[in-house]
Each structure stands twice: as structure tokens, then as C-alpha cells.
């Protein structure tokens, strides 16, 4: 594939926005109090595929509208054929569902619901009043997908540990019986205390259900609703109230994260990290929303949408850190400069 073709596909798929996807799975995993595992990786891969499927399908569905408002986009400019974009959307959707199936039945069910939401949004709901709600639901489902896949993998590991513990318990019982028999004839009961100690430490781990990730999923959904509402005006501008409402939502979500962290039992360092991440989220989204409210022109509205998309990364990081996933939060923030650099070459909107 030629460099020009690669650039066209990068623009179609909006690859600079891909950096906002991994945080959903990591925030979902952190909500369970479980370190990222094989299930998290499968959920992340599924999310990336479904996200890019939505991007390709979006441009295919909007090809006639883009021919008027955005003739430079890959499809109306002739750089990518419409059938190629539709085929890419179908293949990426299939890949996303296959990856989620490898994570388990519940992740597959959530990924199926996510794919259905994405396709219905792009093909119809986007142009109705339910558009922002559909996108909010998709983002919330993505967080829950990460939690379900992580929990399924962790539960499988715990079940294996439990089987080993039961086997060890049987060995411990047998060893105790042998020790008693040897004690009768005056022989020392060697090894029984060691085995008993090992058995007592071999219990299975209880993994919280996917429901534990619901608050974080709702927070991500609320932010997505606000950004999507603003994006409906990016082609023609003209709305002051919508970006102003999005600004209020941003300030509210940021304040909520800081307030909850101040009352949590975490360490001072953990609380400080969440506060800093919440502040980074507000700083990234609030300024462009304010500019779009003061001057609702198409360029500033598009810039507000881009800022809202990039703000998802520190918001996801704050959710992960609040749940005890400090390492995941810091890893996510490492994506911010990469996303910013790539956004200068490929627009996320």
C-alpha cells in the first residue's frame, strides 16, 4: 500500500482518536480491583476494532453529506471507495466480536450490544435526538466490556487456585491422618504442620462483579454525551448553549472526582494523583468548550470536540487511579503527548 493510501485510511479511521480507547478497558479493570490480565487485553483489542469499525461506517454513511460539507474527506475526495470503507467496517466488527468471544460469554454479549449501538448510531440514530445518548451508551458499554473480560479471566484464575487448594487440602487431611498414626507408635509427625500452613494460605480469591464498574461507566457516558452534543454543530457552528452545557458538565465531573477522592480512605499520594488527573481533565476540555461558547464558529466548535475527545484520557486515568489502579493511570497519561502529536497530522474529528 502506498504512503498516500495509508494517509487516507489513517484519516478515515481517525487514528489519532484511538488513544482514547485503551482507558475504557483499564478503568473497567481497575474498578474490580484487579490488575490488567489476558481478559483486559482481549477487551482492549475488541474495543479498538469496534471503535475503528464505527469510524469507517460513519464516513460511509455520511458520504453524501460530506461531499457538500467536507469534500476533503477520504470518500468524497475519491481516495477511498465507499465499498472499501463499508467492507472495512464489517471486517473490523467481526474481529472485535471474535476477540470478545475469546474473553467469554458475558464480554461477547456486551461487545455485541456495543457493535449494535455503533451500527445503529452511524446508520440512523446519529441524525435523531437520541444520537448523543447512543454514543454515551456505547462508551459506557466499552468500560463494562473491559470489566467483564478482566473479571472473567480473574475468576478463571481464582477457580484454578481454588481447585489446587482443594487438592492440597486433601493432601493435608491425609498427612494429618498419617501423622496421628505415626504418633501412636511414637514416631514424630514431621511435615504435617508445613502442609497445613500451605493449605491455609491457598484459598481462592473473590472477584467483584461487573457492576462495580458501573459508576465509572456512567461518568464516561456523561462526558461522551456532552462531547457528542457539541459535535452535532461542528460543520455549521452557531450554538452557544450546547458548548456552555458541555463546559458545565466538565466542571461538574471534575469536581465530583476531586470531592469523592478527598473522602476516600486512600493514601495521600493516591488522593493527590486523582486530584491532579481530574484537574488535567478539566483543563483539557474546559478551555475549548468555553471558546466555542463565546464564538460558536465551525473551527472553534471542531476544536472543542477535539479537546473533549482528548480529555477522555485523563478522565479515564482519574477513574483508574480512584479505584487503586495508579500504574494504569500513569500509563494512560503517557499516551497524551502521543495523541497530541498525532492529532496535528490526523484530525480526531
mmCIF file of C-alpha atoms in Angstrom:
data_model
loop_
_atom_site.group_PDB
_atom_site.id
_atom_site.type_symbol
_atom_site.label_atom_id
_atom_site.label_comp_id
_atom_site.label_asym_id
_atom_site.label_seq_id
_atom_site.Cartn_x
_atom_site.Cartn_y
_atom_site.Cartn_z
ATOM 1 C CA UNK A 1 0.000 0.000 0.000
ATOM 2 C CA UNK A 2 1.322 3.415 -0.978
ATOM 3 C CA UNK A 3 2.032 6.133 1.573
ATOM 4 C CA UNK A 4 -0.801 8.224 0.132
ATOM 5 C CA UNK A 5 -3.234 5.356 0.643
ATOM 6 C CA UNK A 6 -2.047 4.834 4.214
ATOM 7 C CA UNK A 7 -2.646 8.503 4.919
ATOM 8 C CA UNK A 8 -6.165 8.278 3.523
ATOM 9 C CA UNK A 9 -7.004 5.273 5.716
ATOM 10 C CA UNK A 10 -5.464 6.967 8.763
ATOM 11 C CA UNK A 11 -7.711 9.957 8.105
ATOM 12 C CA UNK A 12 -10.778 7.783 7.538
ATOM 13 C CA UNK A 13 -10.200 5.804 10.725
ATOM 14 C CA UNK A 14 -9.177 8.912 12.693
ATOM 15 C CA UNK A 15 -6.238 7.068 14.220
ATOM 16 C CA UNK A 16 -5.335 9.984 16.486
ATOM 17 C CA UNK A 17 -8.533 9.284 18.444
ATOM 18 C CA UNK A 18 -7.500 5.670 19.062
ATOM 19 C CA UNK A 19 -5.590 6.727 22.174
ATOM 20 C CA UNK A 20 -8.912 7.393 23.914
ATOM 21 C CA UNK A 21 -9.901 3.703 23.713
ATOM 22 C CA UNK A 22 -7.469 1.765 25.982
ATOM 23 C CA UNK A 23 -8.535 3.714 29.060
ATOM 24 C CA UNK A 24 -12.024 2.214 28.968
ATOM 25 C CA UNK A 25 -10.733 -1.326 29.475
ATOM 26 C CA UNK A 26 -8.160 -0.242 32.058
ATOM 27 C CA UNK A 27 -10.699 1.803 34.035
ATOM 28 C CA UNK A 28 -13.070 -1.163 33.971
ATOM 29 C CA UNK A 29 -10.356 -3.487 35.230
ATOM 30 C CA UNK A 30 -9.319 -1.078 37.991
ATOM 31 C CA UNK A 31 -12.919 -0.823 39.190
ATOM 32 C CA UNK A 32 -12.781 -4.523 40.049
ATOM 33 C CA UNK A 33 -9.563 -4.094 41.996
ATOM 34 C CA UNK A 34 -7.871 -6.498 39.595
ATOM 35 C CA UNK A 35 -4.619 -5.953 37.720
ATOM 36 C CA UNK A 36 -4.909 -5.960 33.902
ATOM 37 C CA UNK A 37 -4.782 -9.519 32.572
ATOM 38 C CA UNK A 38 -5.416 -11.538 29.442
ATOM 39 C CA UNK A 39 -9.104 -10.609 29.529
ATOM 40 C CA UNK A 40 -8.232 -6.925 29.653
ATOM 41 C CA UNK A 41 -6.031 -7.315 26.576
ATOM 42 C CA UNK A 42 -8.822 -9.096 24.682
ATOM 43 C CA UNK A 43 -11.321 -6.403 25.651
ATOM 44 C CA UNK A 44 -8.905 -3.690 24.585
ATOM 45 C CA UNK A 45 -8.383 -5.340 21.197
ATOM 46 C CA UNK A 46 -12.120 -5.765 20.755
ATOM 47 C CA UNK A 47 -12.740 -2.121 21.669
ATOM 48 C CA UNK A 48 -10.135 -0.874 19.210
ATOM 49 C CA UNK A 49 -11.658 -2.929 16.385
ATOM 50 C CA UNK A 50 -15.221 -1.826 17.120
ATOM 51 C CA UNK A 51 -14.143 1.796 17.506
ATOM 52 C CA UNK A 52 -12.450 1.799 14.120
ATOM 53 C CA UNK A 53 -15.398 -0.047 12.588
ATOM 54 C CA UNK A 54 -17.574 2.828 13.745
ATOM 55 C CA UNK A 55 -15.217 5.364 12.187
ATOM 56 C CA UNK A 56 -15.239 3.637 8.797
ATOM 57 C CA UNK A 57 -19.001 3.144 8.882
ATOM 58 C CA UNK A 58 -19.534 6.769 9.909
ATOM 59 C CA UNK A 59 -17.793 8.107 6.808
ATOM 60 C CA UNK A 60 -19.562 5.584 4.580
ATOM 61 C CA UNK A 61 -22.969 6.637 5.944
ATOM 62 C CA UNK A 62 -22.103 10.364 5.685
ATOM 63 C CA UNK A 63 -20.513 10.225 2.227
ATOM 64 C CA UNK A 64 -23.246 12.309 0.549
ATOM 65 C CA UNK A 65 -23.322 14.862 3.356
ATOM 66 C CA UNK A 66 -19.529 15.066 3.424
ATOM 67 C CA UNK A 67 -19.479 15.696 -0.331
ATOM 68 C CA UNK A 68 -21.075 19.063 0.473
ATOM 69 C CA UNK A 69 -19.715 19.974 3.925
ATOM 70 C CA UNK A 70 -16.359 18.122 3.904
ATOM 71 C CA UNK A 71 -15.307 17.367 0.347
ATOM 72 C CA UNK A 72 -11.733 16.808 1.535
ATOM 73 C CA UNK A 73 -12.681 13.648 3.472
ATOM 74 C CA UNK A 74 -11.282 10.379 2.039
ATOM 75 C CA UNK A 75 -14.506 9.069 0.485
ATOM 76 C CA UNK A 76 -15.886 12.216 -1.245
ATOM 77 C CA UNK A 77 -12.382 13.118 -2.420
ATOM 78 C CA UNK A 78 -12.119 9.727 -4.136
ATOM 79 C CA UNK A 79 -9.128 8.465 -2.165
ATOM 80 C CA UNK A 80 -11.118 5.573 -0.668
ATOM 81 C CA UNK A 81 -14.013 3.815 -2.386
ATOM 82 C CA UNK A 82 -17.290 3.653 -0.411
ATOM 83 C CA UNK A 83 -17.449 -0.143 -0.716
ATOM 84 C CA UNK A 84 -13.936 -0.391 0.746
ATOM 85 C CA UNK A 85 -14.954 1.651 3.791
ATOM 86 C CA UNK A 86 -18.060 -0.479 4.306
ATOM 87 C CA UNK A 87 -16.049 -3.689 3.953
ATOM 88 C CA UNK A 88 -13.520 -2.419 6.480
ATOM 89 C CA UNK A 89 -16.330 -1.669 8.939
ATOM 90 C CA UNK A 90 -17.707 -5.191 8.546
ATOM 91 C CA UNK A 91 -14.310 -6.883 8.915
ATOM 92 C CA UNK A 92 -13.364 -4.811 11.963
ATOM 93 C CA UNK A 93 -16.725 -5.544 13.589
ATOM 94 C CA UNK A 94 -16.210 -9.279 13.058
ATOM 95 C CA UNK A 95 -12.712 -9.067 14.502
ATOM 96 C CA UNK A 96 -13.947 -7.167 17.538
ATOM 97 C CA UNK A 97 -16.643 -9.738 18.241
ATOM 98 C CA UNK A 98 -14.186 -12.613 17.788
ATOM 99 C CA UNK A 99 -11.793 -11.111 20.338
ATOM 100 C CA UNK A 100 -14.583 -10.580 22.848
ATOM 101 C CA UNK A 101 -15.778 -14.168 22.325
ATOM 102 C CA UNK A 102 -12.325 -15.356 23.326
ATOM 103 C CA UNK A 103 -12.811 -13.494 26.614
ATOM 104 C CA UNK A 104 -16.089 -15.234 27.499
ATOM 105 C CA UNK A 105 -19.854 -15.163 27.029
ATOM 106 C CA UNK A 106 -20.561 -12.012 29.002
ATOM 107 C CA UNK A 107 -17.856 -9.979 27.226
ATOM 108 C CA UNK A 108 -19.258 -11.232 23.904
ATOM 109 C CA UNK A 109 -22.764 -10.148 24.920
ATOM 110 C CA UNK A 110 -21.511 -6.672 25.857
ATOM 111 C CA UNK A 111 -19.448 -6.385 22.670
ATOM 112 C CA UNK A 112 -22.476 -7.409 20.614
ATOM 113 C CA UNK A 113 -24.552 -4.723 22.297
ATOM 114 C CA UNK A 114 -21.726 -2.238 21.690
ATOM 115 C CA UNK A 115 -21.471 -3.170 17.996
ATOM 116 C CA UNK A 116 -25.243 -2.901 17.577
ATOM 117 C CA UNK A 117 -25.186 0.536 19.198
ATOM 118 C CA UNK A 118 -22.367 1.708 16.923
ATOM 119 C CA UNK A 119 -24.038 0.489 13.721
ATOM 120 C CA UNK A 120 -27.449 1.874 14.668
ATOM 121 C CA UNK A 121 -25.883 5.226 15.551
ATOM 122 C CA UNK A 122 -23.984 5.566 12.292
ATOM 123 C CA UNK A 123 -26.827 4.364 10.073
ATOM 124 C CA UNK A 124 -29.772 6.151 11.677
ATOM 125 C CA UNK A 125 -29.721 7.347 15.297
ATOM 126 C CA UNK A 126 -26.974 9.912 14.698
ATOM 127 C CA UNK A 127 -29.421 12.251 12.971
ATOM 128 C CA UNK A 128 -32.054 11.980 15.686
ATOM 129 C CA UNK A 129 -32.319 13.435 19.181
ATOM 130 C CA UNK A 130 -31.130 10.109 20.531
ATOM 131 C CA UNK A 131 -27.694 10.449 18.930
ATOM 132 C CA UNK A 132 -25.760 11.697 21.983
ATOM 133 C CA UNK A 133 -27.455 9.121 24.209
ATOM 134 C CA UNK A 134 -26.457 6.322 21.818
ATOM 135 C CA UNK A 135 -22.819 7.408 21.844
ATOM 136 C CA UNK A 136 -22.892 7.721 25.625
ATOM 137 C CA UNK A 137 -24.269 4.174 25.850
ATOM 138 C CA UNK A 138 -21.515 2.900 23.546
ATOM 139 C CA UNK A 139 -18.769 4.397 25.715
ATOM 140 C CA UNK A 140 -20.358 3.065 28.910
ATOM 141 C CA UNK A 141 -20.655 -0.392 27.366
ATOM 142 C CA UNK A 142 -16.975 -0.235 26.456
ATOM 143 C CA UNK A 143 -15.994 0.324 30.096
ATOM 144 C CA UNK A 144 -18.234 -2.558 31.178
ATOM 145 C CA UNK A 145 -16.709 -4.756 28.478
ATOM 146 C CA UNK A 146 -13.271 -4.189 29.977
ATOM 147 C CA UNK A 147 -14.555 -5.022 33.441
ATOM 148 C CA UNK A 148 -16.395 -8.161 32.316
ATOM 149 C CA UNK A 149 -13.454 -9.537 30.362
ATOM 150 C CA UNK A 150 -10.996 -8.788 33.164
ATOM 151 C CA UNK A 151 -13.280 -10.304 35.777
ATOM 152 C CA UNK A 152 -13.851 -13.420 33.683
ATOM 153 C CA UNK A 153 -10.103 -14.007 33.340
ATOM 154 C CA UNK A 154 -9.516 -13.295 37.029
ATOM 155 C CA UNK A 155 -12.342 -15.629 38.037
ATOM 156 C CA UNK A 156 -10.857 -18.386 35.919
ATOM 157 C CA UNK A 157 -7.512 -17.917 37.644
ATOM 158 C CA UNK A 158 -9.194 -17.914 41.042
ATOM 159 C CA UNK A 159 -11.089 -21.098 40.157
ATOM 160 C CA UNK A 160 -7.837 -22.802 39.214
ATOM 161 C CA UNK A 161 -6.322 -21.680 42.502
ATOM 162 C CA UNK A 162 -9.353 -22.992 44.324
ATOM 163 C CA UNK A 163 -9.020 -26.406 42.682
ATOM 164 C CA UNK A 164 -5.380 -26.527 43.701
ATOM 165 C CA UNK A 165 -6.341 -25.503 47.245
ATOM 166 C CA UNK A 166 -8.897 -28.299 47.487
ATOM 167 C CA UNK A 167 -6.344 -30.806 46.267
ATOM 168 C CA UNK A 168 -3.840 -29.501 48.777
ATOM 169 C CA UNK A 169 -6.494 -29.725 51.487
ATOM 170 C CA UNK A 170 -6.971 -33.387 50.698
ATOM 171 C CA UNK A 171 -3.238 -33.911 50.950
ATOM 172 C CA UNK A 172 -3.236 -32.051 54.258
ATOM 173 C CA UNK A 173 -6.005 -34.257 55.642
ATOM 174 C CA UNK A 174 -4.173 -37.393 54.586
ATOM 175 C CA UNK A 175 -0.941 -36.079 56.062
ATOM 176 C CA UNK A 176 -2.680 -35.321 59.342
ATOM 177 C CA UNK A 177 -4.054 -38.852 59.496
ATOM 178 C CA UNK A 178 -0.629 -40.286 58.819
ATOM 179 C CA UNK A 179 0.874 -38.054 61.489
ATOM 180 C CA UNK A 180 -1.625 -39.274 64.066
ATOM 181 C CA UNK A 181 -0.893 -42.884 63.172
ATOM 182 C CA UNK A 182 2.815 -42.297 63.482
ATOM 183 C CA UNK A 183 2.248 -40.547 66.812
ATOM 184 C CA UNK A 184 0.564 -43.643 68.178
ATOM 185 C CA UNK A 185 3.689 -45.707 67.585
ATOM 186 C CA UNK A 186 5.879 -42.917 68.915
ATOM 187 C CA UNK A 187 7.150 -41.566 65.565
ATOM 188 C CA UNK A 188 7.434 -37.783 65.172
ATOM 189 C CA UNK A 189 4.758 -36.111 62.959
ATOM 190 C CA UNK A 190 7.162 -34.497 60.510
ATOM 191 C CA UNK A 191 5.828 -32.255 57.682
ATOM 192 C CA UNK A 192 2.202 -32.067 58.816
ATOM 193 C CA UNK A 193 2.479 -28.511 60.136
ATOM 194 C CA UNK A 194 4.134 -27.330 56.914
ATOM 195 C CA UNK A 195 1.397 -28.793 54.750
ATOM 196 C CA UNK A 196 -1.324 -27.368 56.996
ATOM 197 C CA UNK A 197 0.204 -23.907 56.708
ATOM 198 C CA UNK A 198 0.319 -24.174 52.919
ATOM 199 C CA UNK A 199 -3.316 -25.233 52.781
ATOM 200 C CA UNK A 200 -4.472 -22.339 54.941
ATOM 201 C CA UNK A 201 -2.858 -19.842 52.515
ATOM 202 C CA UNK A 202 -4.222 -21.445 49.358
ATOM 203 C CA UNK A 203 -7.751 -20.030 49.364
ATOM 204 C CA UNK A 204 -9.465 -18.756 46.219
ATOM 205 C CA UNK A 205 -9.809 -15.016 45.507
ATOM 206 C CA UNK A 206 -13.247 -13.394 45.233
ATOM 207 C CA UNK A 207 -13.570 -11.070 42.216
ATOM 208 C CA UNK A 208 -16.190 -8.264 42.261
ATOM 209 C CA UNK A 209 -18.875 -8.348 39.583
ATOM 210 C CA UNK A 210 -19.030 -6.103 36.525
ATOM 211 C CA UNK A 211 -21.494 -3.925 38.439
ATOM 212 C CA UNK A 212 -18.544 -2.425 40.320
ATOM 213 C CA UNK A 213 -17.527 -0.655 37.085
ATOM 214 C CA UNK A 214 -20.962 0.917 36.558
ATOM 215 C CA UNK A 215 -20.204 4.292 38.250
ATOM 216 C CA UNK A 216 -17.119 4.805 36.093
ATOM 217 C CA UNK A 217 -19.044 3.716 33.006
ATOM 218 C CA UNK A 218 -21.727 6.312 33.732
ATOM 219 C CA UNK A 219 -19.094 9.041 34.173
ATOM 220 C CA UNK A 220 -17.564 8.199 30.788
ATOM 221 C CA UNK A 221 -21.033 8.101 29.282
ATOM 222 C CA UNK A 222 -21.881 11.541 30.664
ATOM 223 C CA UNK A 223 -18.734 13.083 29.202
ATOM 224 C CA UNK A 224 -19.341 11.369 25.853
ATOM 225 C CA UNK A 225 -22.891 12.706 25.792
ATOM 226 C CA UNK A 226 -21.586 16.245 26.226
ATOM 227 C CA UNK A 227 -18.926 15.909 23.513
ATOM 228 C CA UNK A 228 -21.338 14.305 21.049
ATOM 229 C CA UNK A 229 -23.871 17.077 21.613
ATOM 230 C CA UNK A 230 -21.223 19.647 20.670
ATOM 231 C CA UNK A 231 -20.099 17.619 17.641
ATOM 232 C CA UNK A 232 -23.559 17.888 16.090
ATOM 233 C CA UNK A 233 -22.770 21.564 15.407
ATOM 234 C CA UNK A 234 -19.169 21.275 14.215
ATOM 235 C CA UNK A 235 -19.995 21.539 10.500
ATOM 236 C CA UNK A 236 -22.016 24.763 10.712
ATOM 237 C CA UNK A 237 -21.454 26.073 14.263
ATOM 238 C CA UNK A 238 -23.982 28.529 15.636
ATOM 239 C CA UNK A 239 -24.728 27.029 19.072
ATOM 240 C CA UNK A 240 -23.680 28.782 22.273
ATOM 241 C CA UNK A 241 -25.835 26.861 24.723
ATOM 242 C CA UNK A 242 -24.537 23.377 23.822
ATOM 243 C CA UNK A 243 -20.801 24.007 24.441
ATOM 244 C CA UNK A 244 -21.734 26.001 27.540
ATOM 245 C CA UNK A 245 -23.683 22.986 28.827
ATOM 246 C CA UNK A 246 -20.731 20.743 27.986
ATOM 247 C CA UNK A 247 -18.479 23.101 29.950
ATOM 248 C CA UNK A 248 -20.773 22.848 32.968
ATOM 249 C CA UNK A 249 -20.757 19.050 32.691
ATOM 250 C CA UNK A 250 -16.960 19.039 32.549
ATOM 251 C CA UNK A 251 -16.638 21.182 35.648
ATOM 252 C CA UNK A 252 -19.203 19.034 37.442
ATOM 253 C CA UNK A 253 -17.496 15.743 36.621
ATOM 254 C CA UNK A 254 -14.104 17.141 37.589
ATOM 255 C CA UNK A 255 -15.422 18.472 40.894
ATOM 256 C CA UNK A 256 -17.149 15.157 41.602
ATOM 257 C CA UNK A 257 -13.918 13.235 41.134
ATOM 258 C CA UNK A 258 -11.983 15.561 43.428
ATOM 259 C CA UNK A 259 -14.704 15.600 46.089
ATOM 260 C CA UNK A 260 -15.058 11.802 46.198
ATOM 261 C CA UNK A 261 -11.300 11.352 46.410
ATOM 262 C CA UNK A 262 -10.987 13.688 49.382
ATOM 263 C CA UNK A 263 -13.387 11.473 51.349
ATOM 264 C CA UNK A 264 -11.814 8.164 50.268
ATOM 265 C CA UNK A 265 -9.537 6.098 52.533
ATOM 266 C CA UNK A 266 -6.665 6.089 50.036
ATOM 267 C CA UNK A 267 -3.135 7.269 50.741
ATOM 268 C CA UNK A 268 -2.298 10.974 50.424
ATOM 269 C CA UNK A 269 -0.243 10.219 47.311
ATOM 270 C CA UNK A 270 -3.175 8.408 45.688
ATOM 271 C CA UNK A 271 -5.567 11.234 46.510
ATOM 272 C CA UNK A 272 -3.123 13.759 45.117
ATOM 273 C CA UNK A 273 -2.801 11.749 41.892
ATOM 274 C CA UNK A 274 -6.566 11.647 41.355
ATOM 275 C CA UNK A 275 -6.846 15.365 42.056
ATOM 276 C CA UNK A 276 -4.114 16.107 39.520
ATOM 277 C CA UNK A 277 -5.735 13.872 36.898
ATOM 278 C CA UNK A 278 -9.153 15.417 37.453
ATOM 279 C CA UNK A 279 -7.553 18.826 37.054
ATOM 280 C CA UNK A 280 -5.888 17.708 33.800
ATOM 281 C CA UNK A 281 -9.264 16.529 32.528
ATOM 282 C CA UNK A 282 -10.949 19.854 33.282
ATOM 283 C CA UNK A 283 -8.072 21.834 31.821
ATOM 284 C CA UNK A 284 -8.091 19.821 28.576
ATOM 285 C CA UNK A 285 -11.831 20.074 27.926
ATOM 286 C CA UNK A 286 -12.980 23.292 29.596
ATOM 287 C CA UNK A 287 -10.951 25.846 27.655
ATOM 288 C CA UNK A 288 -12.032 24.791 24.131
ATOM 289 C CA UNK A 289 -15.647 24.424 25.309
ATOM 290 C CA UNK A 290 -15.518 27.975 26.665
ATOM 291 C CA UNK A 291 -14.053 29.315 23.424
ATOM 292 C CA UNK A 292 -16.776 27.569 21.412
ATOM 293 C CA UNK A 293 -19.449 29.045 23.676
ATOM 294 C CA UNK A 294 -18.049 32.563 23.252
ATOM 295 C CA UNK A 295 -17.589 32.177 19.499
ATOM 296 C CA UNK A 296 -19.614 29.241 18.105
ATOM 297 C CA UNK A 297 -17.889 29.178 14.716
ATOM 298 C CA UNK A 298 -17.232 25.855 12.955
ATOM 299 C CA UNK A 299 -13.434 25.940 13.562
ATOM 300 C CA UNK A 300 -13.780 26.623 17.299
ATOM 301 C CA UNK A 301 -16.600 24.099 17.616
ATOM 302 C CA UNK A 302 -14.428 21.461 15.924
ATOM 303 C CA UNK A 303 -11.586 22.379 18.252
ATOM 304 C CA UNK A 304 -13.925 21.940 21.217
ATOM 305 C CA UNK A 305 -14.863 18.468 20.007
ATOM 306 C CA UNK A 306 -11.188 17.580 19.628
ATOM 307 C CA UNK A 307 -10.462 18.837 23.133
ATOM 308 C CA UNK A 308 -13.374 16.852 24.518
ATOM 309 C CA UNK A 309 -12.093 13.698 22.830
ATOM 310 C CA UNK A 310 -8.547 14.164 24.160
ATOM 311 C CA UNK A 311 -9.928 14.884 27.649
ATOM 312 C CA UNK A 312 -11.190 11.305 27.809
ATOM 313 C CA UNK A 313 -7.655 10.094 28.527
ATOM 314 C CA UNK A 314 -7.113 11.998 31.813
ATOM 315 C CA UNK A 315 -10.712 11.240 32.796
ATOM 316 C CA UNK A 316 -10.129 7.501 32.306
ATOM 317 C CA UNK A 317 -6.835 7.818 34.171
ATOM 318 C CA UNK A 318 -8.587 9.556 37.082
ATOM 319 C CA UNK A 319 -11.189 6.772 37.249
ATOM 320 C CA UNK A 320 -8.473 4.106 37.240
ATOM 321 C CA UNK A 321 -6.436 5.904 39.922
ATOM 322 C CA UNK A 322 -9.508 6.446 42.101
ATOM 323 C CA UNK A 323 -10.090 2.671 42.052
ATOM 324 C CA UNK A 324 -6.491 1.949 43.011
ATOM 325 C CA UNK A 325 -5.041 1.489 39.529
ATOM 326 C CA UNK A 326 -2.288 4.075 39.830
ATOM 327 C CA UNK A 327 0.037 2.260 37.445
ATOM 328 C CA UNK A 328 -2.675 2.057 34.765
ATOM 329 C CA UNK A 329 -3.440 5.751 35.278
ATOM 330 C CA UNK A 330 0.165 6.780 34.740
ATOM 331 C CA UNK A 331 0.442 4.529 31.683
ATOM 332 C CA UNK A 332 -2.630 6.182 30.194
ATOM 333 C CA UNK A 333 -1.236 9.660 30.758
ATOM 334 C CA UNK A 334 1.816 8.573 28.810
ATOM 335 C CA UNK A 335 -0.480 8.404 25.763
ATOM 336 C CA UNK A 336 -1.404 12.093 25.980
ATOM 337 C CA UNK A 337 1.691 13.526 24.201
ATOM 338 C CA UNK A 338 1.411 10.832 21.524
ATOM 339 C CA UNK A 339 -2.247 11.657 20.935
ATOM 340 C CA UNK A 340 -1.499 15.374 20.786
ATOM 341 C CA UNK A 341 1.350 14.882 18.327
ATOM 342 C CA UNK A 342 -0.653 12.622 16.021
ATOM 343 C CA UNK A 343 -3.683 14.951 16.175
ATOM 344 C CA UNK A 344 -1.570 17.606 14.454
ATOM 345 C CA UNK A 345 -1.295 15.286 11.451
ATOM 346 C CA UNK A 346 -4.643 13.482 11.539
ATOM 347 C CA UNK A 347 -7.717 15.234 12.918
ATOM 348 C CA UNK A 348 -9.664 13.212 15.533
ATOM 349 C CA UNK A 349 -12.963 14.743 14.289
#
